[in-house]
Amino acid sequence: MPTISLTDNTDAILTASSADDNATLNRYLKSIVNFKAPPSFASISALLVKDQHELDFPITFAATGEGTFAVAKTTLDIQAGATAAAGLLQGDDEAGFFTALNMTGDPASSGLVSFAVAGTLTAEDSATAGDFTFGITKGATFTLTSYYAAAAGDKLVDAVKAAVTALTIPHDIADLKSLPSGAICSLDANGSLQFSASFTYSFLNDPLASVPLGSLPSFSVNATASATIEGAVTHSSDHTLTIARLSGRLFHLSVSLTRTDDFETSLTVSAGATAQIGSRDALAFLLDKINPNSAAEADAIASQLPDAMQFRADIKSAIDTTLSASLAASLNASLDRSTASNPLFVYEIDIDGLDDQSAQALQAALTGNFTALTATGAAFAGIRQLDSALTATATRTHTMALHLLGIFNAASINEFVSTSTIDFTADTHELVLSDENINVSVNNLDAEKLRRIVLKSMTLTLPASASTPDVDTPITLAFIDREGSTGAAKMGQFVNVLNYLGSPAAAGAQTLLSQNPHSFGICALSLGLSLIPAQCRALFIGPQGPYEWPTYVAALSAAQRVILAGDPANASRFRLFSAGQQTWNDLHEAGSAPNITSILHNLGLNDAEATAGVADVITAVWWADAMAAYATALAKGKPLATVGKDVVKDSNNGYNEPWMVLAAWSLTGKPPITAEFVTSLPKPAVAATLASHAEQ
């Protein structure tokens, strides 16, 4: 009979086997496995578990020979020198373990005794990830652990033996049925975990011109749109599957993530089959966000594309990348990283209540495929979800910016789409459709370059809207900043903007900032200001007539003071944007960089600060002059094309903070505006806990 033995130098301390033919030891263990115990174990093995101290564990054993668990086309190899370990959880640690399983431990328990064995998975060439269990890949190391809740009168040696006997490889449902009541098994290994996740998105459509134009075309573009997308997720990393038998028929099954700092590389999301988003053609899905009437003509538009299949695939790739980033942020925010377990989802299984469909779903889950169990609206006989970190992905609305660069220079939406390229920013995950007049460096577009293009395009488009009162297409000024590792300065800027705009997200962001954690994780600020033609005209023509450049410098400066307030790292820039009108008159006339630097020195900026400040001055003067020139042309009814050519020629300027959105919001009377904030950190209370732990 297959057994596992623990020995000292001469004698066996314990020998464990099972009389249950379905037990893992009998079904899969192909040999006797011996482990040598350290002297410390022999001396305490006869003592009661209640008299043990958790700090004395784990106790490590070394395999004196090789052993093998054979499952389907795979084997778990325990090589000579491999390790096993006896562990003990007591008090708060034991309670925390059960909490992660949505269970309550026995108050009379002397402690949770565990036995863990480590090994390596080998597989035949024809084996698949599911041939063993839980998506473990060939060559991966694994840790198989069983737990036994010790009673008051249990000796350590007996508790360890009970844990060894309960070792279970959860390969199929029969293995679950072999688990003794009250026993718990877990498997920790690197593998491929699959599940479904639902995402809710608000699209900020940013229809813009790419070359000068005098008026907007007659077709309309949605200012905003929304979508719920379900994606198939693959997480390739380290996972722990834990299964506890509560009674004869009830089980709790938990999946936990060993780490949460690798989501950027370990998560991939697919929104549908090739060239589809869900059940819809990817092109039709995107067109529906621009204008539903255009979505109805998706096939006609596709017929005009040089490579419609590739275009659809590019749309899907861009959206899949965005979904992956959103899932990473949502999971980070919902998982309590102050615990070691990081439970992803927990299910209760009534093993006798399963029907054929639910048995298939559970069997798939044991291979690492939870797609059916986690699908939206999933309901299976005998299976009940108790907890899920995926709830955050469905309930949190993410913002996706869709920049339509050059759409107003086309005769129709159809023409624009059929001649455009699609790309996305890898850092902020903004979708970009651009016409042939714009070089967006396909597959190499970063947020900084995109913002420069958008700044130019916004400045071209706003006056065209202002001169076209009969076209009701809103112009959306969109700004997104997503920081992969958010520093205190950037977090402070986000909070300043949210407070200034009165965003409902401001309170949470402010609380998070006040907790002062060492890292703010992944954070994103998204702004969307939609302006109708009358509001666009208010950007240029005031009660006293057309605005001149000082009005725009003042609006830009006020916006920058809001953004940079309280940031010591940007104190010199704050000083620049607090300068009086005479200083800006001098900067406006300065011309060359050396002349600008000299004026900035007079503001008290040192050489480095003055050199850096030149870019701010050039951007401010360029934008103020461009807007003032448009204002004059609009007031006099002159063509806008000439002014637009100057904008295109002189627009290589920065747009790293959302000053233009804030300035436009102020100049137009502070109309409704969308301001969202997303963080990958848990709720502020958890963030505070993390900060205090980090300081200890």
CSV table of C-alpha atoms in Angstrom, one decimal, residues 500 547-563 574 576-585 587-588 616-617 619-621 623-625 627-628 659-660 662-664 666-667:
chain,number,residue,atom,x,y,z
A,500,TYR,CA,-11.5,72.2,-8.2
A,547,TYR,CA,-10.7,88.0,-26.3
A,548,GLU,CA,-7.1,89.1,-26.7
A,549,TRP,CA,-4.0,87.0,-25.8
A,550,PRO,CA,-3.7,88.2,-22.1
A,551,THR,CA,-7.2,86.6,-21.4
A,552,TYR,CA,-5.9,83.2,-22.5
A,553,VAL,CA,-2.6,83.5,-20.6
A,554,ALA,CA,-4.6,84.4,-17.5
A,555,ALA,CA,-6.9,81.4,-17.9
A,556,LEU,CA,-4.0,79.0,-18.6
A,557,SER,CA,-2.1,80.4,-15.6
A,558,ALA,CA,-5.1,80.1,-13.3
A,559,ALA,CA,-5.5,76.5,-14.4
A,560,GLN,CA,-1.9,75.7,-13.8
A,561,ARG,CA,-2.0,77.3,-10.4
A,562,VAL,CA,-4.9,74.9,-9.5
A,563,ILE,CA,-3.0,71.9,-10.8
A,574,PHE,CA,3.8,77.9,-9.8
A,576,LEU,CA,5.8,81.5,-13.2
A,577,PHE,CA,2.1,81.1,-13.5
A,578,SER,CA,1.6,83.5,-10.6
A,579,ALA,CA,3.5,86.3,-12.4
A,580,GLY,CA,1.8,89.6,-13.2
A,581,GLN,CA,0.6,90.9,-16.5
A,582,GLN,CA,3.8,93.0,-17.1
A,583,THR,CA,6.0,90.0,-16.8
A,584,TRP,CA,3.8,88.1,-19.3
A,585,ASN,CA,3.9,91.1,-21.6
A,587,LEU,CA,7.6,87.1,-22.0
A,588,HIS,CA,5.2,87.5,-24.9
A,616,ASP,CA,6.0,76.5,-20.4
A,617,VAL,CA,6.3,80.0,-21.7
A,619,THR,CA,3.4,76.8,-25.0
A,620,ALA,CA,1.4,79.5,-23.2
A,621,VAL,CA,2.3,82.2,-25.7
A,623,TRP,CA,-1.8,78.9,-27.4
A,624,ALA,CA,-2.8,82.4,-26.3
A,625,ASP,CA,-1.8,83.9,-29.6
A,627,MET,CA,-6.8,81.5,-29.6
A,628,ALA,CA,-6.7,85.3,-29.9
A,659,TRP,CA,-4.7,73.0,-18.2
A,660,MET,CA,-6.6,73.4,-21.5
A,662,LEU,CA,-9.7,73.6,-17.0
A,663,ALA,CA,-9.1,76.9,-18.8
A,664,ALA,CA,-11.9,76.1,-21.3
A,666,SER,CA,-13.7,78.4,-16.7
A,667,LEU,CA,-14.0,80.6,-19.8
